[in-house]
PDB file of C-alpha atoms in Angstrom:
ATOM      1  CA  UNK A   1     -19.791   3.925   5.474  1.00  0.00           C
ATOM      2  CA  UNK A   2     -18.453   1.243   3.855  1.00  0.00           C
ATOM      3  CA  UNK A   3     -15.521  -0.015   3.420  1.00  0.00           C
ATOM      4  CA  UNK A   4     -13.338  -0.949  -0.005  1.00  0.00           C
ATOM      5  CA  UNK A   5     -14.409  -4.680  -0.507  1.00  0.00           C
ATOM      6  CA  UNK A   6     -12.600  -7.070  -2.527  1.00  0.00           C
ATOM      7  CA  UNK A   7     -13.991 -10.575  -3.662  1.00  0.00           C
ATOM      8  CA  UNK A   8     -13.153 -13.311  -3.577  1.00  0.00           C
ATOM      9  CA  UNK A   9     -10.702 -13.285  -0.146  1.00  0.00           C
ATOM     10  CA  UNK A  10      -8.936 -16.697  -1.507  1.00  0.00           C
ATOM     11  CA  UNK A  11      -8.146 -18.335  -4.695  1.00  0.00           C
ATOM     12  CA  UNK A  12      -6.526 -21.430  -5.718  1.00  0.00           C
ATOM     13  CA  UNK A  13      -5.760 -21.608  -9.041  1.00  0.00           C
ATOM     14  CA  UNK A  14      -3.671 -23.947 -12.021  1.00  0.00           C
ATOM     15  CA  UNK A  15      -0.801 -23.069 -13.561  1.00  0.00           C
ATOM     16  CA  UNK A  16      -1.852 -21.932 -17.162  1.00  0.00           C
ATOM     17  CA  UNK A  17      -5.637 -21.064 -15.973  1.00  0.00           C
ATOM     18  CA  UNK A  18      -7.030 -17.020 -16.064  1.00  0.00           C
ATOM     19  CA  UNK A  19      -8.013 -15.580 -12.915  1.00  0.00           C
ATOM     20  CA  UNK A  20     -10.603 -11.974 -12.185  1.00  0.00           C
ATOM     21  CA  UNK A  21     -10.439 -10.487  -9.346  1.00  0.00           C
ATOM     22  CA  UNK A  22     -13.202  -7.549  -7.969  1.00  0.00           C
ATOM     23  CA  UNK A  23     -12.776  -4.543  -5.785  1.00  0.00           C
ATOM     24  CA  UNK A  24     -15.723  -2.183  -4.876  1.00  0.00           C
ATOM     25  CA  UNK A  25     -14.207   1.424  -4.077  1.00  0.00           C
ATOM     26  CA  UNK A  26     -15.803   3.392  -1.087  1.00  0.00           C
ATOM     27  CA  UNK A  27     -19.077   5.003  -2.245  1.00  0.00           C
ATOM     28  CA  UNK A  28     -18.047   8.228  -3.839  1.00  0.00           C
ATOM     29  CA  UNK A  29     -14.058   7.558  -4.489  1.00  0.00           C
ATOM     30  CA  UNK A  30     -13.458   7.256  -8.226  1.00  0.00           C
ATOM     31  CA  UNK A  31      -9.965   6.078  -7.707  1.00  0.00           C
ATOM     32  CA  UNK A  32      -9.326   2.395  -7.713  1.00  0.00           C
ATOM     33  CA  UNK A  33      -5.402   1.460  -7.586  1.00  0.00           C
ATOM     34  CA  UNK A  34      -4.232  -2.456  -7.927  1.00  0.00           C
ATOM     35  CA  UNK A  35      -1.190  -3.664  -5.692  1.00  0.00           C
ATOM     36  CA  UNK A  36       0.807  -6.870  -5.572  1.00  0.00           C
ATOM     37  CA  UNK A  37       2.412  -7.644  -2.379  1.00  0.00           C
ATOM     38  CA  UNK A  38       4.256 -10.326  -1.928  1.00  0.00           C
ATOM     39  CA  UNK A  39       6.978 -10.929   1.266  1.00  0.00           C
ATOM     40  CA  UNK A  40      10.366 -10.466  -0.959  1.00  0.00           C
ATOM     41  CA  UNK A  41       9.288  -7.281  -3.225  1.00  0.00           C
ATOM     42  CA  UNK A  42       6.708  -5.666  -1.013  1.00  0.00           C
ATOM     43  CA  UNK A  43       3.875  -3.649  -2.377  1.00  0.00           C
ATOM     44  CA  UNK A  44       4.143  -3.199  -6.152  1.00  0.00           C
ATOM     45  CA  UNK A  45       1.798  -0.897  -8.378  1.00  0.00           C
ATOM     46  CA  UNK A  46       0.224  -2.971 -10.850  1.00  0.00           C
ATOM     47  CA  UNK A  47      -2.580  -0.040 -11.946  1.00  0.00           C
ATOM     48  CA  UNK A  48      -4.325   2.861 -11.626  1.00  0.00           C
ATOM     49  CA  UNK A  49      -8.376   3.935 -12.693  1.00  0.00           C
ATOM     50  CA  UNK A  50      -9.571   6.766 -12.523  1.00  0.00           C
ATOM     51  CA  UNK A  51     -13.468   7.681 -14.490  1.00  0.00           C
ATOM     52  CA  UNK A  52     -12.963   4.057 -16.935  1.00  0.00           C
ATOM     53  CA  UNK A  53      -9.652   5.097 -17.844  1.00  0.00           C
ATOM     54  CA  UNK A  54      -6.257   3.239 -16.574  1.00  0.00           C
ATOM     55  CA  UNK A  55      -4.111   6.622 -15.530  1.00  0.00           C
ATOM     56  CA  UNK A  56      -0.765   4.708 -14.919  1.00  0.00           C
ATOM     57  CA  UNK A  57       0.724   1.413 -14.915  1.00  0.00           C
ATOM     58  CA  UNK A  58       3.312  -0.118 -13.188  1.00  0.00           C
ATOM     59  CA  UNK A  59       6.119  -2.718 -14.636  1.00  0.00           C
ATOM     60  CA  UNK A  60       4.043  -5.830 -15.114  1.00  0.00           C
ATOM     61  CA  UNK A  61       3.683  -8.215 -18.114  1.00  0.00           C
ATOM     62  CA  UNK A  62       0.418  -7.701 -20.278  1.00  0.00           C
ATOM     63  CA  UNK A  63      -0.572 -10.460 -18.568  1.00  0.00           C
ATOM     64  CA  UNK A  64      -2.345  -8.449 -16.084  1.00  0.00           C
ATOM     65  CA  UNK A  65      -4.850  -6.100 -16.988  1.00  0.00           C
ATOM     66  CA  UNK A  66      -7.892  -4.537 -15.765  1.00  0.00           C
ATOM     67  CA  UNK A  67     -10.541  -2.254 -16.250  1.00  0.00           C
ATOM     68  CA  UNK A  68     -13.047   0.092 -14.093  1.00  0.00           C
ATOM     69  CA  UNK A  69     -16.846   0.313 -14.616  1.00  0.00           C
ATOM     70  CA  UNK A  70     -19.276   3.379 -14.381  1.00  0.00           C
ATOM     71  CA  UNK A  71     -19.946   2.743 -10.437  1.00  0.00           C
ATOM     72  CA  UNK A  72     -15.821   2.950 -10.099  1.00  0.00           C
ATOM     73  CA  UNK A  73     -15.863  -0.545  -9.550  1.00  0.00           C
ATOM     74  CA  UNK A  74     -12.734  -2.598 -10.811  1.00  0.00           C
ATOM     75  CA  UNK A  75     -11.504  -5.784 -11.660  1.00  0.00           C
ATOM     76  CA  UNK A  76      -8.358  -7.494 -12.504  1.00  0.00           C
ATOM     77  CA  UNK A  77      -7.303 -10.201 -14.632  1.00  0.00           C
ATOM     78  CA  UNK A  78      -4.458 -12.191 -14.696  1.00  0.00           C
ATOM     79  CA  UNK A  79      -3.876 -14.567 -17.398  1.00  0.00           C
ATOM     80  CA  UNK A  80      -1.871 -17.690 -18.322  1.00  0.00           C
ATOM     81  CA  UNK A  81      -1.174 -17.652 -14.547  1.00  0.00           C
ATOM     82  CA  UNK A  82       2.307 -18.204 -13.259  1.00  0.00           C
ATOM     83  CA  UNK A  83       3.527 -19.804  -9.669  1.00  0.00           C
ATOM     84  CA  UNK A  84       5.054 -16.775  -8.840  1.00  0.00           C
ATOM     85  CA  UNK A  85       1.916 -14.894  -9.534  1.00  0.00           C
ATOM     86  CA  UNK A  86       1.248 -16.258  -6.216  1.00  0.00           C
ATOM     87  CA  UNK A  87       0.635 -13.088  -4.087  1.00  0.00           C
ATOM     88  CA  UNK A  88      -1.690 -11.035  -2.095  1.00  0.00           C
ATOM     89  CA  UNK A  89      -3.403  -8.855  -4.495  1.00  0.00           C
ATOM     90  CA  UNK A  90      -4.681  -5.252  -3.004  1.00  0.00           C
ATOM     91  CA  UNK A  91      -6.805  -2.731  -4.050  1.00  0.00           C
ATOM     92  CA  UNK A  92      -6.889   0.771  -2.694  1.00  0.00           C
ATOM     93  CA  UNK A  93      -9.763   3.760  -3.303  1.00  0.00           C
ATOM     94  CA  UNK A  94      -9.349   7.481  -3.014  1.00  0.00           C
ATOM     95  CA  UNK A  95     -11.811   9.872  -3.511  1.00  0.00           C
ATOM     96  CA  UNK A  96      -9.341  11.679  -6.211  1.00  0.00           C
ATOM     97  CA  UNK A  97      -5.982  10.961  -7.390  1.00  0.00           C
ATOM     98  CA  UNK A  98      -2.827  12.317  -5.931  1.00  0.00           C
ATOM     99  CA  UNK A  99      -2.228  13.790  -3.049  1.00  0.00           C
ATOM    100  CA  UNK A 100      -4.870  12.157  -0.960  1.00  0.00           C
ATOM    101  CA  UNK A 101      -5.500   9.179   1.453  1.00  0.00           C
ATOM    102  CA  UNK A 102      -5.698   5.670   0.239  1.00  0.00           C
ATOM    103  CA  UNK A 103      -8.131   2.950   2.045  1.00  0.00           C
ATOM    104  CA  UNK A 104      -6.889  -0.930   1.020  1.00  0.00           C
ATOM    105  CA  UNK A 105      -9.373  -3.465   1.208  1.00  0.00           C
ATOM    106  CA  UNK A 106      -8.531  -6.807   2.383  1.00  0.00           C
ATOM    107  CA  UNK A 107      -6.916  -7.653  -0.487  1.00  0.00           C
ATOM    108  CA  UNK A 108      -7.258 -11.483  -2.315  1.00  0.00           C
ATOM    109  CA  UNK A 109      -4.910 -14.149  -1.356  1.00  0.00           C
ATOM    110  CA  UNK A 110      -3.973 -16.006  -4.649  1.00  0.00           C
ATOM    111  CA  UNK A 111      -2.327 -19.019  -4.527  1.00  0.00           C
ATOM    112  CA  UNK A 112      -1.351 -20.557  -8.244  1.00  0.00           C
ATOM    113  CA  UNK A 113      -0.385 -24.536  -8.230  1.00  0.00           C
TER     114      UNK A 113
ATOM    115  CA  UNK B   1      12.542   5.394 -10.596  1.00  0.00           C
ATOM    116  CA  UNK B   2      11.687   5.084  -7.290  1.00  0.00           C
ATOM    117  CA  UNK B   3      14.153   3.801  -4.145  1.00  0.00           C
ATOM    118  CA  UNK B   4      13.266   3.249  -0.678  1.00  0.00           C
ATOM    119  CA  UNK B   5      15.481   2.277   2.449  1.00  0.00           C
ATOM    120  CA  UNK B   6      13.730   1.390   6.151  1.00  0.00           C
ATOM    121  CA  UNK B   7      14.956  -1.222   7.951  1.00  0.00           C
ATOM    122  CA  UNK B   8      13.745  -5.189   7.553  1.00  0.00           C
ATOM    123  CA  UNK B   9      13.143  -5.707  10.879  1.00  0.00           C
ATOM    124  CA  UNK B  10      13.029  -3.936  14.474  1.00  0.00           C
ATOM    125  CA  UNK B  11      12.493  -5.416  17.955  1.00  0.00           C
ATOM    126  CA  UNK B  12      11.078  -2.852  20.512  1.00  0.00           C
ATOM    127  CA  UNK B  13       9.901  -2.938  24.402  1.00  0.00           C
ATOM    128  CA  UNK B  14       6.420  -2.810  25.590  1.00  0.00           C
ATOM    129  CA  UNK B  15       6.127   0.666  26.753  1.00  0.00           C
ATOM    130  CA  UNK B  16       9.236   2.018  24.881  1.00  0.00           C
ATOM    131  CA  UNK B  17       9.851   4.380  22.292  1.00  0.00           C
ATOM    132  CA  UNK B  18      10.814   3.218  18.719  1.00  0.00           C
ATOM    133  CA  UNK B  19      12.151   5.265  15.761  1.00  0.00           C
ATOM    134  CA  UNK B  20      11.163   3.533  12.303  1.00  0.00           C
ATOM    135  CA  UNK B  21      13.400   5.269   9.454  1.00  0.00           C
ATOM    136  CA  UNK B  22      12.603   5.694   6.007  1.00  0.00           C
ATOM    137  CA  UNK B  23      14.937   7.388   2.863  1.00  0.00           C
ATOM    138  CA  UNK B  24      13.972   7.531  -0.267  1.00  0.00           C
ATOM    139  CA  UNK B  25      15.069   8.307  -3.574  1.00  0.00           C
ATOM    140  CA  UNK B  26      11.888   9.719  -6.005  1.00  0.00           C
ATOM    141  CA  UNK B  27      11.539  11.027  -9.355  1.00  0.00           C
ATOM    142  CA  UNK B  28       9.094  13.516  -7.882  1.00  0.00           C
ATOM    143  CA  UNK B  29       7.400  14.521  -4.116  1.00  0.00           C
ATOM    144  CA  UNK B  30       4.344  15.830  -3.216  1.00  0.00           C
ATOM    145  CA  UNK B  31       3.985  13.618   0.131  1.00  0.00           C
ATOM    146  CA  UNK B  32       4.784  11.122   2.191  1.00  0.00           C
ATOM    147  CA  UNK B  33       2.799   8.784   4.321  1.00  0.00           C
ATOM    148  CA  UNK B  34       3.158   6.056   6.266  1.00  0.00           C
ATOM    149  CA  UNK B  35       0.910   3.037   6.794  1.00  0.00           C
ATOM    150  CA  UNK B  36       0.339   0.073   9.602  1.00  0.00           C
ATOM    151  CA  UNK B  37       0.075  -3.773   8.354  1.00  0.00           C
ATOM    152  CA  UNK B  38      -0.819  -5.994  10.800  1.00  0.00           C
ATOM    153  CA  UNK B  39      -0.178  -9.867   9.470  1.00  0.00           C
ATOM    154  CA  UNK B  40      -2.925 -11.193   7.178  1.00  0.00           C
ATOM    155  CA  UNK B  41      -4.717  -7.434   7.146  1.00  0.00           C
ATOM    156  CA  UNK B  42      -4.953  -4.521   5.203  1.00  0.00           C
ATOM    157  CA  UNK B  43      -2.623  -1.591   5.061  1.00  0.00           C
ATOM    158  CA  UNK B  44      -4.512   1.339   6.956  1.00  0.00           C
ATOM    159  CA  UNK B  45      -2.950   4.863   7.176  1.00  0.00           C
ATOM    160  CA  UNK B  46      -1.473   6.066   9.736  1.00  0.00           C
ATOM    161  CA  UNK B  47       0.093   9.629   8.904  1.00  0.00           C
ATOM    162  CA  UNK B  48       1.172  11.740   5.866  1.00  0.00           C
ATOM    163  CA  UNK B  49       3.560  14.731   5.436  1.00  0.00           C
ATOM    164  CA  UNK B  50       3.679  17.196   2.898  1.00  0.00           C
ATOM    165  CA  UNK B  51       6.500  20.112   4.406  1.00  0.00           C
ATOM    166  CA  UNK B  52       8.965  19.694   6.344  1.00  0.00           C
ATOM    167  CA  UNK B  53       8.889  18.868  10.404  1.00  0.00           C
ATOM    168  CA  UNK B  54       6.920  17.038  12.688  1.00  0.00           C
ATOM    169  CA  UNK B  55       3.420  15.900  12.344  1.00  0.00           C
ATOM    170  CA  UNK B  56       2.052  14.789  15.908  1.00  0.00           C
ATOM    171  CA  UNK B  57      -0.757  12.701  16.136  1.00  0.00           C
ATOM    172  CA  UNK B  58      -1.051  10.605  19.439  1.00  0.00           C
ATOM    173  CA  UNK B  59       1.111   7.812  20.596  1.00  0.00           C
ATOM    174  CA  UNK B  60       2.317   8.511  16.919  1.00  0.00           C
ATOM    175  CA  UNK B  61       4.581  11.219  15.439  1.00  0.00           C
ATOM    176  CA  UNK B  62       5.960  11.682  11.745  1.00  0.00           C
ATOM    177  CA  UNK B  63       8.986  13.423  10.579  1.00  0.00           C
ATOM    178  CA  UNK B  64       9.563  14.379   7.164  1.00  0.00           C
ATOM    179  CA  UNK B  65      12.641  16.499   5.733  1.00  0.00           C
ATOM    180  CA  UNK B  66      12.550  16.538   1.883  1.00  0.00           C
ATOM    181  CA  UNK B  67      16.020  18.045   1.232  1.00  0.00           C
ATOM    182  CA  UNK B  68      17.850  14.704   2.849  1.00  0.00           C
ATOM    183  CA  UNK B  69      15.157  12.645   1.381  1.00  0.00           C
ATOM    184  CA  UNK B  70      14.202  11.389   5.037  1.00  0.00           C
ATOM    185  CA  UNK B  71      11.827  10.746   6.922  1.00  0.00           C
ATOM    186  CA  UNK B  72      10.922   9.224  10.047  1.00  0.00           C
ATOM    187  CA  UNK B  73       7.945   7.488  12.151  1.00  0.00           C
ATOM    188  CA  UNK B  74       7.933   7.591  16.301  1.00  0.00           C
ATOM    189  CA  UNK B  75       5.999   5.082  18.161  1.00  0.00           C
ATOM    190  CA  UNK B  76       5.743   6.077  22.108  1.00  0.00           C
ATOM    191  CA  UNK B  77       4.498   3.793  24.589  1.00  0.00           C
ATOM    192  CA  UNK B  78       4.661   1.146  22.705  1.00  0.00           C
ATOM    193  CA  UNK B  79       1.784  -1.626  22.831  1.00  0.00           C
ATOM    194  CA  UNK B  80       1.485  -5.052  21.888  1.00  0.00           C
ATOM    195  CA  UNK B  81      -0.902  -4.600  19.267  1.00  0.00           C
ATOM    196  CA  UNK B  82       1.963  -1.941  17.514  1.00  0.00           C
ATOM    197  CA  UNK B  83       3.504  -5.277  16.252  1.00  0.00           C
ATOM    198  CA  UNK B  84       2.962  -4.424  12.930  1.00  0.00           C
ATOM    199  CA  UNK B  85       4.452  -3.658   9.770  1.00  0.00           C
ATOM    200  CA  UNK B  86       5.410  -0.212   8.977  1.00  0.00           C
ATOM    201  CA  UNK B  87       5.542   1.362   5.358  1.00  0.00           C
ATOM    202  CA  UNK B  88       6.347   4.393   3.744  1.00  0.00           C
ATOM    203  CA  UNK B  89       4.995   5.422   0.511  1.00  0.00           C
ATOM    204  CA  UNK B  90       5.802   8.473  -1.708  1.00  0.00           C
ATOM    205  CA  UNK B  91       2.904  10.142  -3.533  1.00  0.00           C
ATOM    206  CA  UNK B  92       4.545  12.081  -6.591  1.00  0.00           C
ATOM    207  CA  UNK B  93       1.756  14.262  -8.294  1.00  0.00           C
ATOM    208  CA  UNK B  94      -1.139  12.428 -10.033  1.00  0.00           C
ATOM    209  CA  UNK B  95       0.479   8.929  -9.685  1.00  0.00           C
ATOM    210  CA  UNK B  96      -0.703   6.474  -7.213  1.00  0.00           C
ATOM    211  CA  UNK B  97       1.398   5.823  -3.866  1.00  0.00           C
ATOM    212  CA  UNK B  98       4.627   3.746  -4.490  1.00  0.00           C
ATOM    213  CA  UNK B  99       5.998   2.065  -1.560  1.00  0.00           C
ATOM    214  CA  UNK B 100       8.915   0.444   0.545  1.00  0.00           C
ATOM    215  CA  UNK B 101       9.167  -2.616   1.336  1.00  0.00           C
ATOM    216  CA  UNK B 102       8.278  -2.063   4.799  1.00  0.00           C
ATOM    217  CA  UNK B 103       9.691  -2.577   8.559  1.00  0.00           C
ATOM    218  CA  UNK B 104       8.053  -5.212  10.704  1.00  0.00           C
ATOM    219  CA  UNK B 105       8.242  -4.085  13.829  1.00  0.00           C
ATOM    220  CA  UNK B 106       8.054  -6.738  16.904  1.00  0.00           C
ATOM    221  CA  UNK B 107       7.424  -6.139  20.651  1.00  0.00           C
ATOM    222  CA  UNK B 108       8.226  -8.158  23.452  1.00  0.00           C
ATOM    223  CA  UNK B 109       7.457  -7.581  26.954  1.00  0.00           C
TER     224      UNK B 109
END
């Protein structure tokens, strides 16, 4: 089956500008969980869907938000973007939440000029 | 809040065993697991642990004791393509995995 799929792979973006990111969850896994990694802080929760609803959050301005759609679907947003919102941004799926495996996609390389 | 400990960096022999460490320090535990990074890829998992002990599972092994808050990952015979970065996540109920920074792991020949 297929795998988690996130679009686009790169971005370059302007200081100031908005940016949306997408993830596509393995068919059947209604848990879609946003992750910032960069190479000082590691991986960082940003968020957490679960059925439309954002379950947790993690410590991140309200500049970032997201949503989930009826398919279990996600995307991200960032907003008056930042240099150091430069990152690899990851999203994982998981057929339920907690105890249970997590499958990353290949995340979306951001780069903000 | 959540604390983690592994080591930054580890430099192993092809063929060799290596021992990557993890502690934590967790508000709550119902697991831990440990994922593979290789440079420019995706995290993909490797192991979890949920009790105490060993979990084998090939040239990999995971040790988990939740009363020291420590656990451990084993490499054995230790290939080229285990250059890699290694990191531990906790999963604490119905909250999504939080993670260490990770160990990348080099080997030479």
């Amino acid at each position: 089956k297929a795998g988690v799929t996130q679009t686009p792979r790169y971005l370059i973006k302007t200081r100031g500008q908005q940016v949306t990111l997408s993830c596509s969850p393995i068919s059947g896994h209604r848990s879609v969980s946003w992750y910032q990694q960069t190479p000082g802080q590691g991986l960082q929760f940003l968020f957490e869907y679960f059925s439309e609803t954002q379950r947790n959050k993690g410590n991140f301005p309200g500049r970032f938000s997201g949503r989930q759609f009826s398919n279990s679907r996600s995307e991200m947003n960032v907003s008056t973007l930042e240099l150091g919102d430069s990152a690899l941004y990851l999203c994982a799926s998981s057929l339920e939440r907690g105890l249970t495996e997590a499958f990353f996609g290949q995340g979306t390389r951001l780069t903000v000029v | 809040g959540q604390n983690f400990d592994q080591p930054t960096e580890m430099t192993a022999t092809e063929g060799a065993i290596v021992q990557i460490n993890c502690t934590y320090q967790t508000s709550g535990f119902n697991g831990l697991f440990w994922y593979q990074q290789h440079a420019g890829e995706a995290p993909t998992f490797l192991s979890y642990n949920v009790l105490d002990g060993l979990e084998e599972k090939g040239r990999f092994s995971s040790f988990l004791s939740r009363s020291k808050g420590y656990s451990y990952l084993l490499l054995k015979e230790l290939q080229m393509k285990d250059s890699a970065s290694y990191l531990c996540a906790v999963n604490s109920g119905n909250t999504p995995l939080v993670f260490g920074k990770g160990t990348r792991l080099s080997v030479i020949a």
